[in-house]
Every structure is written in structure tokens, then in C-alpha cells.
Amino acid sequence: MPNTYGNRTLTEWLTLVLGIVIVLVGLFFVIGGAQLAMLGGSVYYLICGVVLVASGVFMVLGRTLGAFLYLGALAYTWVWSLWEVGFSPIDLMPRAMGPTLLGILVALTIPVLRRLETRRTLRGAV
């Protein structure tokens, strides 16, 4: 029997915490991105921030959609980074390293999120 804390396992709690972290990062991106866009800068941060907030909320709700939204934002980040700086590793690192590391963690949560969705479906919730 897995370690449980309340009705959740440790991995479910860690998934919840990761979802909250992603919401907070997304809010930071939305606020900073809106300011940058108003100054004529890139709208990347604003768009990515909105997707990250949605991703984190869905992960907190135990939905796999949250993980896939994050992975979509990660793909968008890589495309934007390569467009902006090319294939220069030194320039790509600050733009893509953090999101990619978080993306690995998010990918690891997919089985947990699927289990949560299955449990919710079996209980009859929508």
C-alpha cells in the first residue's frame, strides 16, 4: 500500500505542488509579459504565462490536460528561443533550461494525473 496523506499519495501531493508552482510562474509571466508587451517588447511571455496558468490550474484539478498544456508551452518556448538566438548553446540555456527541467517533472506527472482522472471517472464525477 502506498504512503497516503489524507486521501492522496505522496506523488499526488507532489503533483499538486508542481501545479501550484506552475500557476505562480505563469502569473509572474503574465504580469511581466503584459508590461513588456505594453512597452513594445515580445508578447511571448504574456502568451506563455496565460498557458502556464491554465496548465497549473488543470494540474491542481488532477487533469492530464494541464501536463499537455505545459508541454505545448515548452515546445513554444523552444521555437521562440531558437528563432530569437539560433542554435547558440550559451544563449539557449537561460531561455530553455529552466522550462525544460520543469517539463521533465511535468512529463513524470502524467501517470499520476491519469490515475486521478480514472479515479474521478470511477466515482462518477465529470
mmCIF file of C-alpha atoms in Angstrom:
data_model
loop_
_atom_site.group_PDB
_atom_site.id
_atom_site.type_symbol
_atom_site.label_atom_id
_atom_site.label_comp_id
_atom_site.label_asym_id
_atom_site.label_seq_id
_atom_site.Cartn_x
_atom_site.Cartn_y
_atom_site.Cartn_z
ATOM 1 C CA MET A 1 0.000 0.000 0.000
ATOM 2 C CA PRO A 2 1.479 3.385 -0.984
ATOM 3 C CA ASN A 3 2.103 6.069 1.594
ATOM 4 C CA THR A 4 -1.020 8.185 1.827
ATOM 5 C CA TYR A 5 -1.534 11.599 3.328
ATOM 6 C CA GLY A 6 -5.233 12.178 3.739
ATOM 7 C CA ASN A 7 -6.760 10.680 0.597
ATOM 8 C CA ARG A 8 -3.732 11.443 -1.595
ATOM 9 C CA THR A 9 -0.460 9.629 -2.145
ATOM 10 C CA LEU A 10 2.879 11.400 -1.921
ATOM 11 C CA THR A 11 3.152 11.550 -5.710
ATOM 12 C CA GLU A 12 -0.307 13.127 -5.915
ATOM 13 C CA TRP A 13 0.709 15.770 -3.377
ATOM 14 C CA LEU A 14 3.923 16.464 -5.278
ATOM 15 C CA THR A 15 1.903 16.818 -8.484
ATOM 16 C CA LEU A 16 -0.373 19.302 -6.711
ATOM 17 C CA VAL A 17 2.646 21.300 -5.517
ATOM 18 C CA LEU A 18 4.124 21.299 -9.033
ATOM 19 C CA GLY A 19 0.800 22.578 -10.382
ATOM 20 C CA ILE A 20 0.847 25.428 -7.843
ATOM 21 C CA VAL A 21 4.442 26.302 -8.768
ATOM 22 C CA ILE A 22 3.464 26.419 -12.449
ATOM 23 C CA VAL A 23 0.493 28.708 -11.670
ATOM 24 C CA LEU A 24 2.818 31.077 -9.782
ATOM 25 C CA VAL A 25 5.405 31.087 -12.590
ATOM 26 C CA GLY A 26 2.585 31.695 -15.067
ATOM 27 C CA LEU A 27 1.265 34.656 -13.072
ATOM 28 C CA PHE A 28 4.771 36.134 -12.979
ATOM 29 C CA PHE A 29 4.983 35.723 -16.782
ATOM 30 C CA VAL A 30 1.523 37.256 -17.310
ATOM 31 C CA ILE A 31 2.305 40.335 -15.208
ATOM 32 C CA GLY A 32 5.818 40.854 -16.572
ATOM 33 C CA GLY A 33 4.772 39.889 -20.097
ATOM 34 C CA ALA A 34 1.907 42.383 -20.132
ATOM 35 C CA GLN A 35 4.274 45.151 -19.044
ATOM 36 C CA LEU A 36 6.839 44.139 -21.659
ATOM 37 C CA ALA A 37 4.203 43.955 -24.405
ATOM 38 C CA MET A 38 2.929 47.440 -23.496
ATOM 39 C CA LEU A 39 6.488 48.711 -23.924
ATOM 40 C CA GLY A 40 6.624 47.201 -27.410
ATOM 41 C CA GLY A 41 8.527 44.048 -26.471
ATOM 42 C CA SER A 42 7.847 40.398 -27.169
ATOM 43 C CA VAL A 43 4.382 39.010 -26.420
ATOM 44 C CA TYR A 44 5.950 35.569 -25.836
ATOM 45 C CA TYR A 45 5.920 35.985 -22.052
ATOM 46 C CA LEU A 46 2.280 37.068 -21.927
ATOM 47 C CA ILE A 47 1.077 34.215 -24.144
ATOM 48 C CA CYS A 48 3.220 31.653 -22.368
ATOM 49 C CA GLY A 49 2.104 32.957 -18.973
ATOM 50 C CA VAL A 50 -1.575 32.516 -19.804
ATOM 51 C CA VAL A 51 -0.938 28.938 -20.966
ATOM 52 C CA LEU A 52 1.130 28.208 -17.835
ATOM 53 C CA VAL A 53 -1.611 29.476 -15.522
ATOM 54 C CA ALA A 54 -4.141 27.258 -17.289
ATOM 55 C CA SER A 55 -1.715 24.342 -17.183
ATOM 56 C CA GLY A 56 -1.122 24.686 -13.452
ATOM 57 C CA VAL A 57 -4.823 25.022 -12.690
ATOM 58 C CA PHE A 58 -5.626 21.859 -14.642
ATOM 59 C CA MET A 59 -2.802 20.002 -12.889
ATOM 60 C CA VAL A 60 -4.120 21.106 -9.485
ATOM 61 C CA LEU A 61 -7.519 19.771 -10.586
ATOM 62 C CA GLY A 62 -5.868 16.462 -11.477
ATOM 63 C CA ARG A 63 -6.328 16.738 -15.250
ATOM 64 C CA THR A 64 -3.797 15.479 -17.790
ATOM 65 C CA LEU A 65 -4.712 18.453 -19.961
ATOM 66 C CA GLY A 66 -2.555 20.517 -17.602
ATOM 67 C CA ALA A 67 0.548 18.473 -18.370
ATOM 68 C CA PHE A 68 -0.087 18.606 -22.107
ATOM 69 C CA LEU A 69 -0.646 22.382 -21.995
ATOM 70 C CA TYR A 70 2.692 22.761 -20.219
ATOM 71 C CA LEU A 71 4.443 20.557 -22.771
ATOM 72 C CA GLY A 72 2.868 22.657 -25.538
ATOM 73 C CA ALA A 73 4.168 25.819 -23.879
ATOM 74 C CA LEU A 74 7.584 24.165 -23.645
ATOM 75 C CA ALA A 75 7.542 23.434 -27.387
ATOM 76 C CA TYR A 76 6.536 27.079 -27.989
ATOM 77 C CA THR A 77 9.427 28.160 -25.751
ATOM 78 C CA TRP A 78 11.916 26.137 -27.771
ATOM 79 C CA VAL A 79 10.606 27.514 -31.081
ATOM 80 C CA TRP A 80 10.723 31.082 -29.756
ATOM 81 C CA SER A 81 14.211 30.560 -28.284
ATOM 82 C CA LEU A 82 15.620 29.108 -31.494
ATOM 83 C CA TRP A 83 14.020 31.905 -33.519
ATOM 84 C CA GLU A 84 15.457 34.521 -31.188
ATOM 85 C CA VAL A 85 19.045 33.258 -30.701
ATOM 86 C CA GLY A 86 19.565 30.374 -33.111
ATOM 87 C CA PHE A 87 21.472 27.270 -32.064
ATOM 88 C CA SER A 88 23.898 29.025 -29.716
ATOM 89 C CA PRO A 89 24.001 26.835 -26.568
ATOM 90 C CA ILE A 90 25.177 29.719 -24.373
ATOM 91 C CA ASP A 91 22.199 31.840 -25.454
ATOM 92 C CA LEU A 92 19.668 28.987 -25.393
ATOM 93 C CA MET A 93 20.499 27.918 -21.844
ATOM 94 C CA PRO A 94 18.845 30.805 -19.938
ATOM 95 C CA ARG A 95 15.790 30.715 -22.197
ATOM 96 C CA ALA A 96 15.127 26.982 -22.304
ATOM 97 C CA MET A 97 16.937 25.192 -19.449
ATOM 98 C CA GLY A 98 14.512 26.036 -16.615
ATOM 99 C CA PRO A 99 11.356 25.355 -18.620
ATOM 100 C CA THR A 100 12.844 22.089 -19.906
ATOM 101 C CA LEU A 101 13.720 20.891 -16.397
ATOM 102 C CA LEU A 102 10.178 21.702 -15.269
ATOM 103 C CA GLY A 103 8.929 19.929 -18.395
ATOM 104 C CA ILE A 104 10.695 16.739 -17.343
ATOM 105 C CA LEU A 105 8.942 16.914 -13.972
ATOM 106 C CA VAL A 106 5.623 17.602 -15.681
ATOM 107 C CA ALA A 107 6.081 14.623 -18.005
ATOM 108 C CA LEU A 108 6.686 12.449 -14.945
ATOM 109 C CA THR A 109 3.319 13.531 -13.522
ATOM 110 C CA ILE A 110 1.288 12.251 -16.497
ATOM 111 C CA PRO A 111 0.735 8.768 -14.984
ATOM 112 C CA VAL A 112 -0.319 10.361 -11.684
ATOM 113 C CA LEU A 113 -2.743 12.704 -13.446
ATOM 114 C CA ARG A 114 -4.184 9.811 -15.459
ATOM 115 C CA ARG A 115 -4.712 7.854 -12.247
ATOM 116 C CA LEU A 116 -6.502 10.852 -10.700
ATOM 117 C CA GLU A 117 -8.736 11.187 -13.764
ATOM 118 C CA THR A 118 -9.542 7.475 -13.716
ATOM 119 C CA ARG A 119 -10.382 7.608 -10.018
ATOM 120 C CA ARG A 120 -12.655 10.607 -10.586
ATOM 121 C CA THR A 121 -14.381 8.845 -13.506
ATOM 122 C CA LEU A 122 -14.943 5.699 -11.444
ATOM 123 C CA ARG A 123 -16.553 7.799 -8.712
ATOM 124 C CA GLY A 124 -18.940 9.225 -11.307
ATOM 125 C CA ALA A 125 -17.622 12.773 -11.276
ATOM 126 C CA VAL A 126 -17.253 14.684 -14.527
#
